[in-house]
């Protein structure tokens, strides 16, 4: 592990380290690309906030969300230098840790504080999460801070608040036995009814893998496909579908108020 005295891990395209946010009480990992520039020539990076699933819950260090079971999720892939290049080069990625589910108030506070402490583009703040974290995405989009969201294998409903201007791209495995795809089916169909002219995106993989090391959680790890750039091979099976490059490219195209 290449860590310096401040616990900063130097990676291929950036650094990842642990921080604590007093306002929200969240410990979090923050990844920052090395190059101090962005596509549009200003030096403010877009921010991607990632909300973990129930398996990574706990009150220990945020570093403990780097688990085998969460393989495929942004903080894990960044940590091991396996993330798709566009993610590693283009975004500040913040991955908080919770031990009591996700609260929209606290996620909102965290984002507010991050905006004050770092050079971030307030028009390009994005939210994604898996399973319980996907439910956190549906709950937290109502803070009004996000240009776009990507709930993955999520349960829960879109908020009643108006999110007409927020980009939405949901992902789910059709074979998920932990959180059935009917959860995302219902959420997306209600949004499409509410906003008939809006491009509400939904990728429903026919088959998704189980999380690495959790063979009984059939079909749950659609995040490996959503965030990855090749068809994953898990337990000797090839699972068709991968959207990582498209997803992160789409995020960058989404700006608040456009």
PDB file of C-alpha atoms in Angstrom:
ATOM      1  CA  UNK A   1       0.000   0.000   0.000  1.00  0.00           C
ATOM      2  CA  UNK A   2       1.419   3.363  -1.024  1.00  0.00           C
ATOM      3  CA  UNK A   3       0.314   5.558   1.884  1.00  0.00           C
ATOM      4  CA  UNK A   4       2.101   8.683   3.013  1.00  0.00           C
ATOM      5  CA  UNK A   5       2.114  10.023   6.598  1.00  0.00           C
ATOM      6  CA  UNK A   6      -1.325  11.626   6.191  1.00  0.00           C
ATOM      7  CA  UNK A   7      -2.887   8.321   5.137  1.00  0.00           C
ATOM      8  CA  UNK A   8      -3.209   9.459   1.520  1.00  0.00           C
ATOM      9  CA  UNK A   9      -3.125   6.563  -0.926  1.00  0.00           C
ATOM     10  CA  UNK A  10      -1.408   7.512  -4.195  1.00  0.00           C
ATOM     11  CA  UNK A  11      -3.148   5.865  -7.151  1.00  0.00           C
ATOM     12  CA  UNK A  12      -2.663   5.794 -10.901  1.00  0.00           C
ATOM     13  CA  UNK A  13      -4.671   8.953 -11.635  1.00  0.00           C
ATOM     14  CA  UNK A  14      -5.219  10.494  -8.201  1.00  0.00           C
ATOM     15  CA  UNK A  15      -5.294  10.060  -4.436  1.00  0.00           C
ATOM     16  CA  UNK A  16      -7.826   8.634  -1.987  1.00  0.00           C
ATOM     17  CA  UNK A  17      -7.894   9.340   1.735  1.00  0.00           C
ATOM     18  CA  UNK A  18     -10.203   9.275   4.730  1.00  0.00           C
ATOM     19  CA  UNK A  19     -11.826  12.423   6.174  1.00  0.00           C
ATOM     20  CA  UNK A  20     -14.463  13.244   8.784  1.00  0.00           C
ATOM     21  CA  UNK A  21     -17.321  15.700   8.300  1.00  0.00           C
ATOM     22  CA  UNK A  22     -18.555  17.220  11.556  1.00  0.00           C
ATOM     23  CA  UNK A  23     -21.777  18.632  10.130  1.00  0.00           C
ATOM     24  CA  UNK A  24     -23.140  15.264   9.016  1.00  0.00           C
ATOM     25  CA  UNK A  25     -21.108  13.033  11.343  1.00  0.00           C
ATOM     26  CA  UNK A  26     -20.036  10.946   8.341  1.00  0.00           C
ATOM     27  CA  UNK A  27     -16.554   9.541   7.934  1.00  0.00           C
ATOM     28  CA  UNK A  28     -15.855   9.408   4.224  1.00  0.00           C
ATOM     29  CA  UNK A  29     -13.296   8.513   1.590  1.00  0.00           C
ATOM     30  CA  UNK A  30     -12.421  11.296  -0.822  1.00  0.00           C
ATOM     31  CA  UNK A  31     -10.784  10.567  -4.156  1.00  0.00           C
ATOM     32  CA  UNK A  32      -9.242  13.452  -6.106  1.00  0.00           C
ATOM     33  CA  UNK A  33      -7.736  13.246  -9.589  1.00  0.00           C
ATOM     34  CA  UNK A  34      -4.143  14.502  -9.833  1.00  0.00           C
ATOM     35  CA  UNK A  35      -4.541  16.748 -12.854  1.00  0.00           C
ATOM     36  CA  UNK A  36      -5.758  20.109 -11.696  1.00  0.00           C
ATOM     37  CA  UNK A  37      -7.997  20.698 -14.654  1.00  0.00           C
ATOM     38  CA  UNK A  38     -11.290  19.606 -16.125  1.00  0.00           C
ATOM     39  CA  UNK A  39     -12.691  19.213 -19.617  1.00  0.00           C
ATOM     40  CA  UNK A  40     -14.095  22.741 -19.742  1.00  0.00           C
ATOM     41  CA  UNK A  41     -10.827  24.398 -18.738  1.00  0.00           C
ATOM     42  CA  UNK A  42     -11.863  25.599 -15.274  1.00  0.00           C
ATOM     43  CA  UNK A  43     -10.239  23.873 -12.335  1.00  0.00           C
ATOM     44  CA  UNK A  44     -13.441  22.848 -10.603  1.00  0.00           C
ATOM     45  CA  UNK A  45     -14.102  19.155 -10.686  1.00  0.00           C
ATOM     46  CA  UNK A  46     -17.541  17.585 -10.752  1.00  0.00           C
ATOM     47  CA  UNK A  47     -18.427  15.696  -7.557  1.00  0.00           C
ATOM     48  CA  UNK A  48     -19.766  12.136  -7.507  1.00  0.00           C
ATOM     49  CA  UNK A  49     -21.178  11.001  -4.156  1.00  0.00           C
ATOM     50  CA  UNK A  50     -21.430   7.227  -3.700  1.00  0.00           C
ATOM     51  CA  UNK A  51     -23.695   5.635  -1.042  1.00  0.00           C
ATOM     52  CA  UNK A  52     -22.753   2.084   0.004  1.00  0.00           C
ATOM     53  CA  UNK A  53     -25.107  -0.836   0.707  1.00  0.00           C
ATOM     54  CA  UNK A  54     -26.042  -2.465   4.031  1.00  0.00           C
ATOM     55  CA  UNK A  55     -23.062  -4.858   3.955  1.00  0.00           C
ATOM     56  CA  UNK A  56     -20.618  -1.948   4.423  1.00  0.00           C
ATOM     57  CA  UNK A  57     -22.520  -0.319   7.306  1.00  0.00           C
ATOM     58  CA  UNK A  58     -20.602   0.373  10.494  1.00  0.00           C
ATOM     59  CA  UNK A  59     -19.121   3.024  12.725  1.00  0.00           C
ATOM     60  CA  UNK A  60     -15.450   2.145  12.140  1.00  0.00           C
ATOM     61  CA  UNK A  61     -13.191   3.934   9.638  1.00  0.00           C
ATOM     62  CA  UNK A  62     -14.615   4.757   6.205  1.00  0.00           C
ATOM     63  CA  UNK A  63     -11.743   2.668   4.803  1.00  0.00           C
ATOM     64  CA  UNK A  64     -13.750  -0.401   5.906  1.00  0.00           C
ATOM     65  CA  UNK A  65     -16.179   0.118   3.007  1.00  0.00           C
ATOM     66  CA  UNK A  66     -13.370  -1.281   0.807  1.00  0.00           C
ATOM     67  CA  UNK A  67     -14.637  -4.870   1.005  1.00  0.00           C
ATOM     68  CA  UNK A  68     -14.608  -7.871  -1.297  1.00  0.00           C
ATOM     69  CA  UNK A  69     -18.417  -7.823  -1.402  1.00  0.00           C
ATOM     70  CA  UNK A  70     -18.393  -4.223  -2.661  1.00  0.00           C
ATOM     71  CA  UNK A  71     -16.032  -5.065  -5.545  1.00  0.00           C
ATOM     72  CA  UNK A  72     -17.182  -3.106  -8.571  1.00  0.00           C
ATOM     73  CA  UNK A  73     -18.265  -0.039  -6.547  1.00  0.00           C
ATOM     74  CA  UNK A  74     -16.423   3.252  -7.238  1.00  0.00           C
ATOM     75  CA  UNK A  75     -14.408   3.598  -3.981  1.00  0.00           C
ATOM     76  CA  UNK A  76     -13.261  -0.037  -4.202  1.00  0.00           C
ATOM     77  CA  UNK A  77     -12.346   0.124  -7.882  1.00  0.00           C
ATOM     78  CA  UNK A  78     -10.484   3.427  -7.367  1.00  0.00           C
ATOM     79  CA  UNK A  79      -8.629   1.952  -4.360  1.00  0.00           C
ATOM     80  CA  UNK A  80      -7.329  -0.971  -6.436  1.00  0.00           C
ATOM     81  CA  UNK A  81      -6.669   1.111  -9.585  1.00  0.00           C
ATOM     82  CA  UNK A  82      -9.309  -0.846 -11.498  1.00  0.00           C
ATOM     83  CA  UNK A  83     -11.849   1.954 -12.036  1.00  0.00           C
ATOM     84  CA  UNK A  84     -12.692   2.998 -15.593  1.00  0.00           C
ATOM     85  CA  UNK A  85     -10.351   5.801 -16.663  1.00  0.00           C
ATOM     86  CA  UNK A  86     -13.083   8.392 -17.140  1.00  0.00           C
ATOM     87  CA  UNK A  87     -14.139   7.979 -13.489  1.00  0.00           C
ATOM     88  CA  UNK A  88     -10.568   8.139 -12.162  1.00  0.00           C
ATOM     89  CA  UNK A  89      -9.578  11.143 -14.283  1.00  0.00           C
ATOM     90  CA  UNK A  90     -12.729  13.272 -14.257  1.00  0.00           C
ATOM     91  CA  UNK A  91     -14.451  13.220 -10.857  1.00  0.00           C
ATOM     92  CA  UNK A  92     -13.856  13.958  -7.220  1.00  0.00           C
ATOM     93  CA  UNK A  93     -15.521  10.900  -5.643  1.00  0.00           C
ATOM     94  CA  UNK A  94     -16.789  11.029  -2.057  1.00  0.00           C
ATOM     95  CA  UNK A  95     -17.946   7.829  -0.361  1.00  0.00           C
ATOM     96  CA  UNK A  96     -19.395   8.373   3.128  1.00  0.00           C
ATOM     97  CA  UNK A  97     -20.016   5.594   5.644  1.00  0.00           C
ATOM     98  CA  UNK A  98     -23.165   5.181   7.720  1.00  0.00           C
ATOM     99  CA  UNK A  99     -24.215   2.787  10.477  1.00  0.00           C
ATOM    100  CA  UNK A 100     -27.900   3.807  10.502  1.00  0.00           C
ATOM    101  CA  UNK A 101     -29.141   3.885   6.921  1.00  0.00           C
ATOM    102  CA  UNK A 102     -29.008   7.024   4.763  1.00  0.00           C
ATOM    103  CA  UNK A 103     -30.551  10.348   5.746  1.00  0.00           C
ATOM    104  CA  UNK A 104     -31.276  12.953   3.075  1.00  0.00           C
ATOM    105  CA  UNK A 105     -30.579  15.702   5.647  1.00  0.00           C
ATOM    106  CA  UNK A 106     -27.116  14.375   6.443  1.00  0.00           C
ATOM    107  CA  UNK A 107     -26.207  13.640   2.817  1.00  0.00           C
ATOM    108  CA  UNK A 108     -27.284  17.208   2.008  1.00  0.00           C
ATOM    109  CA  UNK A 109     -25.142  18.613   4.839  1.00  0.00           C
ATOM    110  CA  UNK A 110     -22.137  16.618   3.690  1.00  0.00           C
ATOM    111  CA  UNK A 111     -22.464  17.954   0.127  1.00  0.00           C
ATOM    112  CA  UNK A 112     -22.871  21.520   1.402  1.00  0.00           C
ATOM    113  CA  UNK A 113     -19.691  21.232   3.471  1.00  0.00           C
ATOM    114  CA  UNK A 114     -17.739  19.605   0.622  1.00  0.00           C
ATOM    115  CA  UNK A 115     -18.667  22.528  -1.644  1.00  0.00           C
ATOM    116  CA  UNK A 116     -17.236  24.945   0.911  1.00  0.00           C
ATOM    117  CA  UNK A 117     -14.012  22.986   1.453  1.00  0.00           C
ATOM    118  CA  UNK A 118     -13.053  21.961  -2.092  1.00  0.00           C
ATOM    119  CA  UNK A 119     -12.910  23.444  -5.571  1.00  0.00           C
ATOM    120  CA  UNK A 120     -16.021  21.690  -6.906  1.00  0.00           C
ATOM    121  CA  UNK A 121     -18.424  22.595  -9.691  1.00  0.00           C
ATOM    122  CA  UNK A 122     -21.799  23.174  -7.985  1.00  0.00           C
ATOM    123  CA  UNK A 123     -23.582  22.682 -11.319  1.00  0.00           C
ATOM    124  CA  UNK A 124     -22.174  19.156 -11.661  1.00  0.00           C
ATOM    125  CA  UNK A 125     -22.875  17.202  -8.489  1.00  0.00           C
ATOM    126  CA  UNK A 126     -23.998  13.612  -8.987  1.00  0.00           C
ATOM    127  CA  UNK A 127     -25.340  10.922  -6.681  1.00  0.00           C
ATOM    128  CA  UNK A 128     -25.186   7.154  -7.040  1.00  0.00           C
ATOM    129  CA  UNK A 129     -25.508   4.209  -4.673  1.00  0.00           C
ATOM    130  CA  UNK A 130     -26.250   0.502  -4.477  1.00  0.00           C
ATOM    131  CA  UNK A 131     -29.029  -1.434  -2.710  1.00  0.00           C
ATOM    132  CA  UNK A 132     -29.594   0.402   0.604  1.00  0.00           C
ATOM    133  CA  UNK A 133     -27.443   3.155  -0.951  1.00  0.00           C
ATOM    134  CA  UNK A 134     -29.764   3.193  -3.965  1.00  0.00           C
ATOM    135  CA  UNK A 135     -32.675   3.760  -1.582  1.00  0.00           C
ATOM    136  CA  UNK A 136     -30.545   6.592  -0.161  1.00  0.00           C
ATOM    137  CA  UNK A 137     -30.266   8.050  -3.658  1.00  0.00           C
ATOM    138  CA  UNK A 138     -34.056   8.134  -4.117  1.00  0.00           C
ATOM    139  CA  UNK A 139     -34.406   9.707  -0.665  1.00  0.00           C
ATOM    140  CA  UNK A 140     -31.621  12.298  -1.039  1.00  0.00           C
ATOM    141  CA  UNK A 141     -32.357  13.634  -4.522  1.00  0.00           C
ATOM    142  CA  UNK A 142     -34.932  15.922  -2.873  1.00  0.00           C
ATOM    143  CA  UNK A 143     -32.124  18.115  -1.433  1.00  0.00           C
ATOM    144  CA  UNK A 144     -32.018  19.800  -4.848  1.00  0.00           C
ATOM    145  CA  UNK A 145     -28.203  19.663  -5.036  1.00  0.00           C
ATOM    146  CA  UNK A 146     -27.835  17.015  -7.720  1.00  0.00           C
ATOM    147  CA  UNK A 147     -27.702  17.409 -11.488  1.00  0.00           C
ATOM    148  CA  UNK A 148     -28.172  13.655 -12.016  1.00  0.00           C
ATOM    149  CA  UNK A 149     -28.584  10.404 -10.089  1.00  0.00           C
ATOM    150  CA  UNK A 150     -27.969   6.702 -10.712  1.00  0.00           C
ATOM    151  CA  UNK A 151     -29.697   4.343  -8.254  1.00  0.00           C
ATOM    152  CA  UNK A 152     -28.411   0.770  -8.654  1.00  0.00           C
ATOM    153  CA  UNK A 153     -30.382  -2.333  -7.483  1.00  0.00           C
ATOM    154  CA  UNK A 154     -32.312   0.144  -5.339  1.00  0.00           C
ATOM    155  CA  UNK A 155     -35.507  -0.197  -3.381  1.00  0.00           C
ATOM    156  CA  UNK A 156     -37.777   2.672  -2.415  1.00  0.00           C
ATOM    157  CA  UNK A 157     -39.654   5.308  -4.374  1.00  0.00           C
ATOM    158  CA  UNK A 158     -38.746   8.513  -6.158  1.00  0.00           C
ATOM    159  CA  UNK A 159     -39.576  11.513  -3.950  1.00  0.00           C
ATOM    160  CA  UNK A 160     -42.863  13.356  -4.308  1.00  0.00           C
ATOM    161  CA  UNK A 161     -40.812  16.550  -4.738  1.00  0.00           C
ATOM    162  CA  UNK A 162     -40.298  17.816  -8.290  1.00  0.00           C
ATOM    163  CA  UNK A 163     -37.214  16.275  -9.891  1.00  0.00           C
ATOM    164  CA  UNK A 164     -38.059  17.160 -13.508  1.00  0.00           C
ATOM    165  CA  UNK A 165     -34.613  18.754 -13.954  1.00  0.00           C
ATOM    166  CA  UNK A 166     -32.600  15.883 -12.489  1.00  0.00           C
ATOM    167  CA  UNK A 167     -31.083  13.323 -14.861  1.00  0.00           C
ATOM    168  CA  UNK A 168     -32.080   9.770 -13.881  1.00  0.00           C
ATOM    169  CA  UNK A 169     -30.450   6.493 -14.927  1.00  0.00           C
ATOM    170  CA  UNK A 170     -31.396   3.410 -12.887  1.00  0.00           C
ATOM    171  CA  UNK A 171     -29.874  -0.086 -13.072  1.00  0.00           C
ATOM    172  CA  UNK A 172     -31.106  -3.472 -11.851  1.00  0.00           C
ATOM    173  CA  UNK A 173     -30.522  -7.160 -12.450  1.00  0.00           C
ATOM    174  CA  UNK A 174     -33.637  -8.986 -13.629  1.00  0.00           C
ATOM    175  CA  UNK A 175     -32.513 -12.031 -11.613  1.00  0.00           C
ATOM    176  CA  UNK A 176     -31.903 -10.136  -8.337  1.00  0.00           C
ATOM    177  CA  UNK A 177     -33.282 -12.190  -5.410  1.00  0.00           C
ATOM    178  CA  UNK A 178     -32.176  -9.690  -2.720  1.00  0.00           C
ATOM    179  CA  UNK A 179     -33.937  -6.583  -4.040  1.00  0.00           C
ATOM    180  CA  UNK A 180     -36.285  -7.671  -6.827  1.00  0.00           C
ATOM    181  CA  UNK A 181     -36.130  -5.682 -10.059  1.00  0.00           C
ATOM    182  CA  UNK A 182     -39.840  -4.924  -9.605  1.00  0.00           C
ATOM    183  CA  UNK A 183     -38.632  -2.196  -7.181  1.00  0.00           C
ATOM    184  CA  UNK A 184     -36.828  -0.294  -9.946  1.00  0.00           C
ATOM    185  CA  UNK A 185     -39.515  -1.210 -12.499  1.00  0.00           C
ATOM    186  CA  UNK A 186     -42.135   0.533 -10.339  1.00  0.00           C
ATOM    187  CA  UNK A 187     -39.948   3.546  -9.491  1.00  0.00           C
ATOM    188  CA  UNK A 188     -39.055   4.158 -13.128  1.00  0.00           C
ATOM    189  CA  UNK A 189     -42.552   3.618 -14.448  1.00  0.00           C
ATOM    190  CA  UNK A 190     -43.935   6.139 -11.928  1.00  0.00           C
ATOM    191  CA  UNK A 191     -41.315   8.722 -13.023  1.00  0.00           C
ATOM    192  CA  UNK A 192     -42.063   8.104 -16.702  1.00  0.00           C
ATOM    193  CA  UNK A 193     -45.776   8.639 -16.039  1.00  0.00           C
ATOM    194  CA  UNK A 194     -45.063  11.807 -14.086  1.00  0.00           C
ATOM    195  CA  UNK A 195     -42.630  13.234 -16.677  1.00  0.00           C
ATOM    196  CA  UNK A 196     -43.693  11.869 -20.074  1.00  0.00           C
ATOM    197  CA  UNK A 197     -41.258  14.163 -21.942  1.00  0.00           C
ATOM    198  CA  UNK A 198     -38.259  13.354 -19.779  1.00  0.00           C
ATOM    199  CA  UNK A 199     -35.549  10.888 -20.791  1.00  0.00           C
ATOM    200  CA  UNK A 200     -35.700   8.607 -17.731  1.00  0.00           C
ATOM    201  CA  UNK A 201     -33.075   5.928 -18.356  1.00  0.00           C
ATOM    202  CA  UNK A 202     -33.327   2.378 -17.082  1.00  0.00           C
ATOM    203  CA  UNK A 203     -30.965  -0.502 -17.759  1.00  0.00           C
ATOM    204  CA  UNK A 204     -32.365  -3.843 -16.608  1.00  0.00           C
ATOM    205  CA  UNK A 205     -29.789  -6.599 -17.125  1.00  0.00           C
ATOM    206  CA  UNK A 206     -31.210 -10.009 -17.896  1.00  0.00           C
ATOM    207  CA  UNK A 207     -28.670 -11.561 -15.519  1.00  0.00           C
ATOM    208  CA  UNK A 208     -26.458  -9.888 -12.961  1.00  0.00           C
ATOM    209  CA  UNK A 209     -23.763 -11.576 -10.874  1.00  0.00           C
ATOM    210  CA  UNK A 210     -23.824 -12.167  -7.146  1.00  0.00           C
ATOM    211  CA  UNK A 211     -21.525  -9.899  -5.104  1.00  0.00           C
ATOM    212  CA  UNK A 212     -17.979 -11.332  -4.932  1.00  0.00           C
ATOM    213  CA  UNK A 213     -17.864 -13.693  -1.948  1.00  0.00           C
ATOM    214  CA  UNK A 214     -21.672 -13.694  -1.473  1.00  0.00           C
ATOM    215  CA  UNK A 215     -22.830 -16.553  -3.730  1.00  0.00           C
ATOM    216  CA  UNK A 216     -26.325 -16.768  -2.201  1.00  0.00           C
ATOM    217  CA  UNK A 217     -27.098 -13.114  -3.074  1.00  0.00           C
ATOM    218  CA  UNK A 218     -28.042 -14.102  -6.604  1.00  0.00           C
ATOM    219  CA  UNK A 219     -28.299 -11.347  -9.187  1.00  0.00           C
ATOM    220  CA  UNK A 220     -27.710  -8.518  -6.702  1.00  0.00           C
ATOM    221  CA  UNK A 221     -24.398  -7.118  -7.951  1.00  0.00           C
ATOM    222  CA  UNK A 222     -25.689  -5.207 -10.987  1.00  0.00           C
ATOM    223  CA  UNK A 223     -23.266  -2.488  -9.827  1.00  0.00           C
ATOM    224  CA  UNK A 224     -20.382  -4.524 -11.300  1.00  0.00           C
ATOM    225  CA  UNK A 225     -22.041  -4.038 -14.706  1.00  0.00           C
ATOM    226  CA  UNK A 226     -23.290  -0.476 -14.155  1.00  0.00           C
ATOM    227  CA  UNK A 227     -19.878   0.892 -13.119  1.00  0.00           C
ATOM    228  CA  UNK A 228     -17.622  -1.466 -15.113  1.00  0.00           C
ATOM    229  CA  UNK A 229     -16.256  -1.472 -18.655  1.00  0.00           C
ATOM    230  CA  UNK A 230     -16.421  -5.170 -19.507  1.00  0.00           C
ATOM    231  CA  UNK A 231     -18.845  -8.057 -19.155  1.00  0.00           C
ATOM    232  CA  UNK A 232     -17.947  -9.387 -15.697  1.00  0.00           C
ATOM    233  CA  UNK A 233     -16.920 -12.974 -15.060  1.00  0.00           C
ATOM    234  CA  UNK A 234     -18.028 -14.050 -11.577  1.00  0.00           C
ATOM    235  CA  UNK A 235     -17.815 -17.622 -10.338  1.00  0.00           C
ATOM    236  CA  UNK A 236     -16.866 -18.767 -13.838  1.00  0.00           C
ATOM    237  CA  UNK A 237     -20.001 -17.264 -15.447  1.00  0.00           C
ATOM    238  CA  UNK A 238     -19.878 -14.404 -17.941  1.00  0.00           C
ATOM    239  CA  UNK A 239     -22.579 -11.804 -17.297  1.00  0.00           C
ATOM    240  CA  UNK A 240     -23.600  -9.785 -20.345  1.00  0.00           C
ATOM    241  CA  UNK A 241     -23.736  -6.027 -20.052  1.00  0.00           C
ATOM    242  CA  UNK A 242     -21.512  -3.176 -18.881  1.00  0.00           C
ATOM    243  CA  UNK A 243     -22.214   0.556 -18.838  1.00  0.00           C
ATOM    244  CA  UNK A 244     -19.433   2.235 -16.847  1.00  0.00           C
ATOM    245  CA  UNK A 245     -17.962   4.364 -19.618  1.00  0.00           C
ATOM    246  CA  UNK A 246     -21.426   5.387 -20.839  1.00  0.00           C
ATOM    247  CA  UNK A 247     -22.676   6.117 -17.315  1.00  0.00           C
ATOM    248  CA  UNK A 248     -19.785   8.383 -16.309  1.00  0.00           C
ATOM    249  CA  UNK A 249     -19.822  10.095 -19.729  1.00  0.00           C
ATOM    250  CA  UNK A 250     -23.558  10.692 -19.291  1.00  0.00           C
ATOM    251  CA  UNK A 251     -22.994  12.094 -15.780  1.00  0.00           C
ATOM    252  CA  UNK A 252     -20.488  14.630 -17.171  1.00  0.00           C
ATOM    253  CA  UNK A 253     -23.061  15.755 -19.754  1.00  0.00           C
ATOM    254  CA  UNK A 254     -25.653  16.508 -17.042  1.00  0.00           C
ATOM    255  CA  UNK A 255     -25.540  20.018 -15.592  1.00  0.00           C
ATOM    256  CA  UNK A 256     -27.872  21.570 -13.069  1.00  0.00           C
ATOM    257  CA  UNK A 257     -30.519  23.767 -14.637  1.00  0.00           C
ATOM    258  CA  UNK A 258     -29.959  22.452 -18.161  1.00  0.00           C
TER     259      UNK A 258
END
